[in-house]
mmCIF file of C-alpha atoms and ligand atoms in Angstrom:
data_model
loop_
_atom_site.group_PDB
_atom_site.id
_atom_site.type_symbol
_atom_site.label_atom_id
_atom_site.label_comp_id
_atom_site.label_asym_id
_atom_site.label_seq_id
_atom_site.Cartn_x
_atom_site.Cartn_y
_atom_site.Cartn_z
ATOM 1 C CA MET M 1 12.144 -19.254 -0.689
ATOM 2 C CA ARG M 2 9.901 -22.294 -0.237
ATOM 3 C CA CYS M 3 6.107 -22.370 -0.083
ATOM 4 C CA ARG M 4 4.838 -22.888 3.244
ATOM 5 C CA LYS M 5 2.314 -25.636 2.316
ATOM 6 C CA CYS M 6 4.427 -27.867 0.294
ATOM 7 C CA GLY M 7 8.084 -26.720 0.291
ATOM 8 C CA GLU M 8 8.263 -26.551 -3.385
ATOM 9 C CA LYS M 9 9.832 -23.309 -4.749
ATOM 10 C CA ALA M 10 7.835 -20.146 -3.912
ATOM 11 C CA VAL M 11 6.739 -17.905 -6.506
ATOM 12 C CA ILE M 12 5.620 -15.389 -4.016
ATOM 13 C CA ASN M 13 6.779 -14.028 -0.788
ATOM 14 C CA MET M 14 4.034 -11.897 1.097
ATOM 15 C CA ARG M 15 6.179 -10.442 4.028
ATOM 16 C CA GLN M 16 3.100 -8.952 5.749
ATOM 17 C CA HIS M 17 1.543 -12.399 6.104
ATOM 18 C CA ARG M 18 4.963 -13.945 6.548
ATOM 19 C CA LEU M 19 3.753 -16.418 3.897
ATOM 20 C CA ALA M 20 5.647 -17.539 0.840
ATOM 21 C CA LEU M 21 3.648 -19.863 -1.219
ATOM 22 C CA CYS M 22 4.358 -21.683 -4.583
ATOM 23 C CA LYS M 23 2.214 -21.159 -7.821
ATOM 24 C CA GLU M 24 -0.397 -23.887 -7.370
ATOM 25 C CA HIS M 25 -0.689 -22.782 -3.574
ATOM 26 C CA PHE M 26 -1.076 -19.005 -4.498
ATOM 27 C CA LEU M 27 -3.584 -19.722 -7.072
ATOM 28 C CA GLU M 28 -5.529 -21.586 -4.560
ATOM 29 C CA TRP M 29 -4.839 -19.165 -1.718
ATOM 30 C CA LEU M 30 -5.853 -15.792 -3.654
ATOM 31 C CA PRO M 31 -9.655 -17.117 -4.453
ATOM 32 C CA GLU M 32 -9.897 -18.649 -0.996
ATOM 33 C CA GLN M 33 -9.031 -15.246 0.911
ATOM 34 C CA THR M 34 -11.463 -13.419 -1.629
ATOM 35 C CA GLU M 35 -14.246 -15.707 -0.422
ATOM 36 C CA ARG M 36 -13.153 -15.100 3.136
ATOM 37 C CA PHE M 37 -13.420 -11.348 2.663
ATOM 38 C CA ILE M 38 -16.863 -11.536 0.928
ATOM 39 C CA ARG M 39 -18.184 -13.299 3.720
ATOM 40 C CA LYS M 40 -16.257 -11.320 6.529
ATOM 41 C CA TYR M 41 -17.997 -8.286 5.315
ATOM 42 C CA ASP M 42 -21.408 -9.718 4.159
ATOM 43 C CA MET M 43 -20.675 -8.344 0.326
ATOM 44 C CA PHE M 44 -22.860 -10.384 -1.381
ATOM 45 C CA SER M 45 -24.114 -14.261 -2.143
ATOM 46 C CA HIS M 46 -24.497 -16.920 -4.769
ATOM 47 C CA THR M 47 -28.060 -15.735 -5.561
ATOM 48 C CA ASP M 48 -26.923 -12.056 -6.178
ATOM 49 C CA ARG M 49 -26.590 -10.976 -9.736
ATOM 50 C CA LEU M 50 -23.305 -8.764 -9.726
ATOM 51 C CA LEU M 51 -21.874 -6.333 -12.203
ATOM 52 C CA VAL M 52 -18.269 -6.069 -12.312
ATOM 53 C CA ALA M 53 -16.728 -2.792 -13.567
ATOM 54 C CA VAL M 54 -14.131 -4.124 -16.146
ATOM 55 C CA SER M 55 -11.392 -1.956 -17.623
ATOM 56 C CA GLY M 56 -9.523 -4.702 -19.579
ATOM 57 C CA GLY M 57 -6.689 -4.215 -17.083
ATOM 58 C CA LYS M 58 -5.103 -6.913 -14.683
ATOM 59 C CA ASP M 59 -7.087 -6.129 -11.576
ATOM 60 C CA SER M 60 -10.630 -6.026 -12.946
ATOM 61 C CA LEU M 61 -9.741 -9.157 -14.930
ATOM 62 C CA ALA M 62 -8.403 -11.064 -12.138
ATOM 63 C CA LEU M 63 -11.361 -9.995 -9.842
ATOM 64 C CA TRP M 64 -13.854 -11.247 -12.631
ATOM 65 C CA ASP M 65 -11.716 -14.475 -13.100
ATOM 66 C CA VAL M 66 -11.875 -15.310 -9.219
ATOM 67 C CA LEU M 67 -15.724 -14.768 -9.125
ATOM 68 C CA TRP M 68 -16.051 -17.016 -12.047
ATOM 69 C CA LYS M 69 -13.956 -19.679 -10.321
ATOM 70 C CA LEU M 70 -15.839 -19.244 -7.082
ATOM 71 C CA ASP M 71 -19.040 -19.583 -9.066
ATOM 72 C CA TYR M 72 -20.808 -15.993 -8.496
ATOM 73 C CA GLN M 73 -23.049 -14.832 -11.096
ATOM 74 C CA ALA M 74 -21.136 -11.827 -12.201
ATOM 75 C CA ASP M 75 -21.408 -10.088 -15.739
ATOM 76 C CA GLY M 76 -18.863 -7.403 -16.624
ATOM 77 C CA LEU M 77 -19.283 -3.815 -17.730
ATOM 78 C CA TYR M 78 -16.793 -2.110 -20.104
ATOM 79 C CA VAL M 79 -17.156 1.474 -20.462
ATOM 80 C CA HIS M 80 -15.099 2.794 -23.652
ATOM 81 C CA LEU M 81 -13.982 6.264 -22.734
ATOM 82 C CA GLY M 82 -12.567 7.134 -26.190
ATOM 83 C CA ILE M 83 -8.764 7.613 -24.636
ATOM 84 C CA ASP M 84 -5.972 8.001 -26.918
ATOM 85 C CA GLN M 85 -7.500 7.634 -30.172
ATOM 86 C CA GLU M 86 -3.917 7.259 -32.057
ATOM 87 C CA THR M 87 -2.810 4.430 -29.969
ATOM 88 C CA GLY M 88 -6.518 3.173 -29.676
ATOM 89 C CA TYR M 89 -5.864 2.513 -25.684
ATOM 90 C CA SER M 90 -9.715 2.222 -25.236
ATOM 91 C CA ASP M 91 -10.159 -0.256 -28.290
ATOM 92 C CA ARG M 92 -7.377 -2.441 -27.334
ATOM 93 C CA SER M 93 -8.635 -2.497 -23.695
ATOM 94 C CA GLU M 94 -12.154 -3.399 -24.720
ATOM 95 C CA ASP M 95 -10.701 -6.081 -27.009
ATOM 96 C CA TYR M 96 -9.111 -7.632 -23.696
ATOM 97 C CA ALA M 97 -12.109 -7.419 -22.063
ATOM 98 C CA ARG M 98 -14.323 -9.272 -24.786
ATOM 99 C CA LYS M 99 -11.716 -11.945 -25.307
ATOM 100 C CA PHE M 100 -11.763 -12.597 -21.676
ATOM 101 C CA ALA M 101 -15.379 -12.934 -21.544
ATOM 102 C CA LEU M 102 -15.739 -14.746 -24.751
ATOM 103 C CA GLU M 103 -13.242 -17.470 -23.436
ATOM 104 C CA ARG M 104 -15.119 -17.997 -20.356
ATOM 105 C CA ASN M 105 -18.803 -17.838 -21.952
ATOM 106 C CA LEU M 106 -19.446 -14.570 -19.620
ATOM 107 C CA LYS M 107 -21.661 -11.767 -20.289
ATOM 108 C CA LEU M 108 -19.828 -8.429 -21.116
ATOM 109 C CA LEU M 109 -22.180 -5.029 -21.404
ATOM 110 C CA VAL M 110 -20.533 -2.372 -23.232
ATOM 111 C CA VAL M 111 -21.346 1.133 -22.948
ATOM 112 C CA ASN M 112 -19.270 3.413 -25.558
ATOM 113 C CA VAL M 113 -19.347 7.165 -24.459
ATOM 114 C CA GLN M 114 -18.664 8.591 -27.590
ATOM 115 C CA GLU M 115 -21.387 6.831 -29.487
ATOM 116 C CA GLN M 116 -23.886 7.160 -26.696
ATOM 117 C CA PHE M 117 -23.423 10.551 -25.915
ATOM 118 C CA GLY M 118 -21.828 12.005 -28.669
ATOM 119 C CA GLU M 119 -18.339 12.976 -27.499
ATOM 120 C CA SER M 120 -15.456 11.006 -26.089
ATOM 121 C CA ILE M 121 -14.268 11.878 -22.304
ATOM 122 C CA PRO M 122 -10.944 13.712 -23.553
ATOM 123 C CA GLN M 123 -13.291 15.871 -26.062
ATOM 124 C CA ILE M 124 -16.089 16.565 -23.229
ATOM 125 C CA ALA M 125 -12.508 17.597 -20.961
ATOM 126 C CA ALA M 126 -11.389 19.878 -23.633
ATOM 127 C CA ARG M 127 -14.206 22.086 -23.841
ATOM 128 C CA SER M 128 -15.600 21.791 -20.269
ATOM 129 C CA ARG M 129 -14.984 24.460 -17.539
ATOM 130 C CA ARG M 130 -12.985 21.889 -15.757
ATOM 131 C CA GLY M 131 -10.460 22.421 -18.262
ATOM 132 C CA GLN M 132 -8.257 20.638 -20.416
ATOM 133 C CA GLY M 133 -6.091 19.063 -17.753
ATOM 134 C CA LYS M 134 -8.931 17.632 -16.037
ATOM 135 C CA VAL M 135 -9.653 14.485 -18.046
ATOM 136 C CA CYS M 136 -9.562 12.206 -14.888
ATOM 137 C CA SER M 137 -12.290 14.192 -13.192
ATOM 138 C CA VAL M 138 -14.471 14.011 -15.968
ATOM 139 C CA CYS M 139 -13.713 10.759 -16.506
ATOM 140 C CA GLY M 140 -14.369 9.721 -12.835
ATOM 141 C CA LEU M 141 -17.624 11.453 -13.055
ATOM 142 C CA ALA M 142 -18.686 9.681 -16.371
ATOM 143 C CA LYS M 143 -17.653 6.175 -15.221
ATOM 144 C CA ARG M 144 -19.370 6.432 -11.824
ATOM 145 C CA HIS M 145 -22.416 7.716 -13.530
ATOM 146 C CA ILE M 146 -22.572 4.972 -16.254
ATOM 147 C CA PHE M 147 -21.721 2.220 -13.731
ATOM 148 C CA ASN M 148 -24.384 3.408 -11.239
ATOM 149 C CA GLN M 149 -27.031 3.715 -13.830
ATOM 150 C CA THR M 150 -26.384 0.500 -15.603
ATOM 151 C CA ALA M 151 -26.202 -1.324 -12.502
ATOM 152 C CA GLN M 152 -29.729 0.082 -11.357
ATOM 153 C CA ALA M 153 -31.363 -0.165 -14.870
ATOM 154 C CA GLN M 154 -30.603 -3.743 -15.222
ATOM 155 C CA GLY M 155 -31.419 -4.752 -11.532
ATOM 156 C CA TYR M 156 -28.051 -6.030 -10.360
ATOM 157 C CA SER M 157 -27.514 -6.513 -6.860
ATOM 158 C CA ALA M 158 -24.230 -5.055 -6.526
ATOM 159 C CA LEU M 159 -21.706 -3.079 -8.401
ATOM 160 C CA LEU M 160 -18.072 -4.492 -8.017
ATOM 161 C CA THR M 161 -14.726 -2.791 -8.603
ATOM 162 C CA ALA M 162 -11.440 -4.337 -8.397
ATOM 163 C CA HIS M 163 -9.592 -1.806 -6.116
ATOM 164 C CA ASN M 164 -6.890 -3.297 -4.109
ATOM 165 C CA LEU M 165 -5.138 -2.367 -1.150
ATOM 166 C CA ASP M 166 -2.782 -0.238 -3.012
ATOM 167 C CA ASP M 167 -5.434 1.829 -4.208
ATOM 168 C CA GLU M 168 -7.350 2.180 -0.932
ATOM 169 C CA ALA M 169 -4.184 3.130 1.001
ATOM 170 C CA ALA M 170 -3.203 5.807 -1.402
ATOM 171 C CA PHE M 171 -6.681 7.297 -1.493
ATOM 172 C CA LEU M 172 -6.594 7.299 2.585
ATOM 173 C CA LEU M 173 -3.411 8.883 2.470
ATOM 174 C CA SER M 174 -4.108 11.670 0.037
ATOM 175 C CA ASN M 175 -7.608 12.277 2.067
ATOM 176 C CA THR M 176 -5.620 12.197 5.391
ATOM 177 C CA LEU M 177 -3.277 14.950 4.415
ATOM 178 C CA ASP M 178 -6.086 17.174 3.166
ATOM 179 C CA TRP M 179 -8.146 16.039 6.356
ATOM 180 C CA SER M 180 -11.033 15.502 4.118
ATOM 181 C CA LEU M 181 -13.605 13.932 6.392
ATOM 182 C CA PRO M 182 -16.336 13.515 3.773
ATOM 183 C CA ARG M 183 -13.981 11.774 1.585
ATOM 184 C CA LEU M 184 -12.599 9.546 4.322
ATOM 185 C CA ALA M 185 -15.973 8.407 5.105
ATOM 186 C CA ARG M 186 -16.345 6.967 1.823
ATOM 187 C CA GLY M 187 -13.370 4.536 1.834
ATOM 188 C CA PHE M 188 -15.598 1.748 2.350
ATOM 189 C CA ALA M 189 -15.351 -2.145 1.473
ATOM 190 C CA VAL M 190 -19.298 -2.193 1.228
ATOM 191 C CA LEU M 191 -21.434 0.870 0.442
ATOM 192 C CA PRO M 192 -24.905 -0.238 1.097
ATOM 193 C CA ALA M 193 -27.465 0.763 -1.560
ATOM 194 C CA ALA M 194 -29.047 4.188 -1.015
ATOM 195 C CA PRO M 195 -31.962 5.705 -3.197
ATOM 196 C CA GLY M 196 -30.584 6.290 -6.479
ATOM 197 C CA PHE M 197 -27.667 4.370 -5.716
ATOM 198 C CA ALA M 198 -26.601 0.750 -6.521
ATOM 199 C CA ARG M 199 -24.741 -1.388 -3.557
ATOM 200 C CA LYS M 200 -21.019 -0.818 -4.095
ATOM 201 C CA VAL M 201 -18.278 -3.676 -3.257
ATOM 202 C CA LYS M 202 -14.570 -4.009 -3.386
ATOM 203 C CA PRO M 203 -13.819 -7.541 -2.993
ATOM 204 C CA PHE M 204 -10.009 -7.180 -3.517
ATOM 205 C CA CYS M 205 -9.690 -4.302 -1.017
ATOM 206 C CA ARG M 206 -7.276 -6.368 1.199
ATOM 207 C CA PHE M 207 -5.075 -7.467 -1.439
ATOM 208 C CA TYR M 208 -1.670 -5.857 -2.360
ATOM 209 C CA GLU M 209 -1.446 -4.934 -5.868
ATOM 210 C CA ARG M 210 1.551 -7.090 -6.277
ATOM 211 C CA GLU M 211 -0.803 -10.000 -5.543
ATOM 212 C CA THR M 212 -3.594 -9.475 -7.843
ATOM 213 C CA ALA M 213 -0.970 -8.728 -10.511
ATOM 214 C CA ALA M 214 0.794 -12.074 -9.550
ATOM 215 C CA TYR M 215 -2.549 -13.664 -9.929
ATOM 216 C CA ALA M 216 -3.153 -12.367 -13.341
ATOM 217 C CA ILE M 217 0.158 -13.278 -14.670
ATOM 218 C CA LEU M 218 0.251 -16.847 -13.043
ATOM 219 C CA ARG M 219 -3.355 -17.362 -14.275
ATOM 220 C CA GLU M 220 -2.011 -16.330 -17.806
ATOM 221 C CA ILE M 221 -4.845 -13.669 -18.129
ATOM 222 C CA ALA M 222 -4.095 -11.536 -21.331
ATOM 223 C CA TYR M 223 -4.659 -7.768 -20.272
ATOM 224 C CA VAL M 224 -3.903 -4.557 -21.383
ATOM 225 C CA PRO M 225 -0.402 -3.898 -20.602
ATOM 226 C CA ASP M 226 -0.004 -0.269 -20.582
ATOM 227 C CA GLU M 227 -1.640 2.085 -17.964
ATOM 228 C CA CYS M 228 -4.101 4.848 -19.132
ATOM 229 C CA PRO M 229 -1.960 7.657 -20.532
ATOM 230 C CA TYR M 230 -3.515 10.069 -18.211
ATOM 231 C CA ALA M 231 -2.585 7.984 -14.952
ATOM 232 C CA ILE M 232 1.178 8.743 -15.533
ATOM 233 C CA GLY M 233 2.452 11.417 -13.100
ATOM 234 C CA SER M 234 -0.826 11.286 -11.136
ATOM 235 C CA LYS M 235 -1.134 12.098 -7.337
ATOM 236 C CA GLN M 236 -2.387 8.471 -6.730
ATOM 237 C CA LEU M 237 0.666 6.860 -8.123
ATOM 238 C CA PHE M 238 3.123 9.467 -6.277
ATOM 239 C CA PHE M 239 1.378 8.184 -2.999
ATOM 240 C CA LYS M 240 1.425 4.695 -4.194
ATOM 241 C CA GLU M 241 5.331 4.978 -4.245
ATOM 242 C CA ASP M 242 5.720 6.545 -1.221
ATOM 243 C CA LEU M 243 3.538 4.030 0.593
ATOM 244 C CA ASN M 244 5.636 1.133 -1.086
ATOM 245 C CA ARG M 245 9.020 2.709 0.385
ATOM 246 C CA TRP M 246 7.629 2.501 3.817
ATOM 247 C CA GLU M 247 6.141 -0.926 3.184
ATOM 248 C CA ASP M 248 9.780 -2.058 2.082
ATOM 249 C CA GLU M 249 11.167 -0.777 5.508
ATOM 250 C CA MET M 250 8.033 -2.052 7.452
ATOM 251 C CA PRO M 251 6.301 -4.935 6.052
ATOM 252 C CA GLY M 252 2.552 -4.772 6.635
ATOM 253 C CA THR M 253 2.447 -0.936 6.930
ATOM 254 C CA LYS M 254 -0.164 -0.702 4.007
ATOM 255 C CA LEU M 255 -2.394 -3.384 5.550
ATOM 256 C CA ARG M 256 -2.366 -1.826 8.740
ATOM 257 C CA PHE M 257 -3.150 1.646 7.797
ATOM 258 C CA TYR M 258 -6.209 0.391 5.699
ATOM 259 C CA LEU M 259 -7.507 -2.265 8.345
ATOM 260 C CA ASN M 260 -7.220 0.119 11.253
ATOM 261 C CA TYR M 261 -9.066 2.699 9.131
ATOM 262 C CA LEU M 262 -11.961 0.125 8.813
ATOM 263 C CA ALA M 263 -12.044 -0.443 12.357
ATOM 264 C CA ALA M 264 -12.341 3.181 13.046
ATOM 265 C CA LEU M 265 -15.189 3.560 10.499
ATOM 266 C CA ASP M 266 -17.058 0.945 12.225
ATOM 267 C CA GLU M 267 -16.522 2.675 15.520
ATOM 268 C CA GLY M 268 -17.925 5.686 14.259
ATOM 269 C CA VAL M 269 -14.741 8.084 14.401
ATOM 270 C CA PHE M 270 -15.740 9.398 10.811
ATOM 271 C CA PRO M 271 -19.212 11.050 9.729
ATOM 272 C CA GLU M 272 -21.939 8.674 8.961
ATOM 273 C CA ARG M 273 -21.090 6.637 5.997
ATOM 274 C CA GLN M 274 -22.680 8.446 2.852
ATOM 275 C CA GLU M 275 -22.901 8.120 -0.732
ATOM 276 C CA GLU M 276 -22.471 11.604 -2.584
ATOM 277 C CA ASP M 277 -24.330 14.452 -1.178
ATOM 278 C CA GLU M 278 -26.652 13.857 -4.000
ATOM 279 C CA VAL M 279 -28.657 11.308 -1.825
ATOM 280 C CA LEU M 280 -29.210 13.704 0.777
ATOM 281 C CA SER M 281 -30.845 16.261 -1.287
ATOM 282 C CA GLY M 282 -33.453 13.567 -2.623
ATOM 283 C CA LYS M 283 -33.902 15.342 -6.003
ATOM 284 C CA LEU M 284 -33.856 13.551 -9.209
ATOM 285 C CA CYS M 285 -32.181 14.788 -12.588
ATOM 286 C CA SER M 286 -35.061 15.376 -15.102
ATOM 287 C CA ARG M 287 -33.017 13.949 -18.048
ATOM 288 C CA CYS M 288 -31.477 10.504 -16.419
ATOM 289 C CA GLY M 289 -33.334 10.234 -13.352
ATOM 290 C CA GLN M 290 -30.288 9.943 -11.108
ATOM 291 C CA PRO M 291 -29.861 11.844 -7.896
ATOM 292 C CA THR M 292 -28.682 15.387 -8.090
ATOM 293 C CA THR M 293 -27.593 18.077 -5.336
ATOM 294 C CA ALA M 294 -28.952 21.342 -6.937
ATOM 295 C CA GLY M 295 -30.916 22.385 -10.225
ATOM 296 C CA GLU M 296 -32.623 20.495 -13.059
ATOM 297 C CA LEU M 297 -29.677 18.393 -14.236
ATOM 298 C CA CYS M 298 -27.106 16.078 -12.530
ATOM 299 C CA ALA M 299 -23.490 16.661 -12.812
ATOM 300 C CA PHE M 300 -23.028 14.191 -15.441
ATOM 301 C CA CYS M 301 -25.903 15.725 -17.751
ATOM 302 C CA ARG M 302 -24.829 18.955 -16.854
ATOM 303 C CA MET M 303 -21.238 18.265 -18.627
ATOM 304 C CA PHE M 304 -23.194 18.139 -22.195
ATOM 305 C CA GLU M 305 -24.790 21.524 -21.325
ATOM 306 C CA GLU M 306 -21.442 23.505 -20.608
HETATM 307 S S1 Q46 V 401 -9.010 5.985 -16.973
HETATM 308 FE FE1 Q46 V 401 -9.939 7.771 -16.742
HETATM 309 FE FE2 Q46 V 401 -8.167 6.642 -14.960
HETATM 310 FE FE3 Q46 V 401 -7.451 7.361 -17.506
HETATM 311 S S2 Q46 V 401 -8.655 9.281 -17.778
HETATM 312 FE FE4 Q46 V 401 -8.011 9.327 -15.574
HETATM 313 S S3 Q46 V 401 -9.565 8.553 -14.467
HETATM 314 S S4 Q46 V 401 -6.329 7.751 -15.577
HETATM 315 S S5 Q46 V 401 -8.579 5.285 -13.406
HETATM 316 ZN ZN1 ZN V 402 3.123 -25.243 -2.541
HETATM 317 ZN ZN1 ZN V 403 -28.438 13.283 -15.373
#
């Protein structure tokens, strides 16, 4: 397989685009495409202060690297969840994020959940009504809360996550099987700011996971190699594997699924794009000041009361 631009040996073949590229041209192509998506979806500009949610994994570090190369003002935020104390999963992930930032002279904010709130995510999950097996639901709630609060408190224009097309397509498939319209209405590429909520953007939403992974590897970015232990066996992974089987047979399936969905969102097929229900309630948590649906405390602050 030869690079379409220069005829050298290709390192990647993107069947959905009928495009094979060599290392040099792929490392140019991915940032160029990112810039194109940023403009196409009116995501942000060079004058905006951006906050990137960084996990120490390949996707988020690749995103931060691309933004840095494209000269955007992007700081990182790492949330230490206290996961897998024995193998030091969270500690190791933090090290990768810190090293990445240091090498590029970028600013990394760190929130340590245990130090700041007194308990790690697995500890909260173990005693919460959500049950021992629900670490991911506690984790998701805590991350959303901390990312949003930090972005707002520190005056960032937008909060960026590195969700890729595989993540988005798996989310769509899962919610389509449930016909969960409120969730389907939230599969945005850009979610505008709302009272109490920061603007949220996914600049990598049109890249396949293998493309962002190839970028991280070819750029020699050091990232935490293992997955979070709680991700193993998740529904999300199951849907990703199924989608990959379809993609093998019919290249472009994932991309079409997602792009046609974005078009349907624009046409108003789904209910009005909304943040969580909290926006609609207009009430604020008496402890942290973030929106809440009911009662005095928001869902995050309530976790510490249980
Ligand atoms: S970090 Fe957290 Fe994920 Fe780990 S505990 Fe689950 S939600 S799997 S993206
Ligand atoms: Zn080439
Ligand atoms: Zn609160």
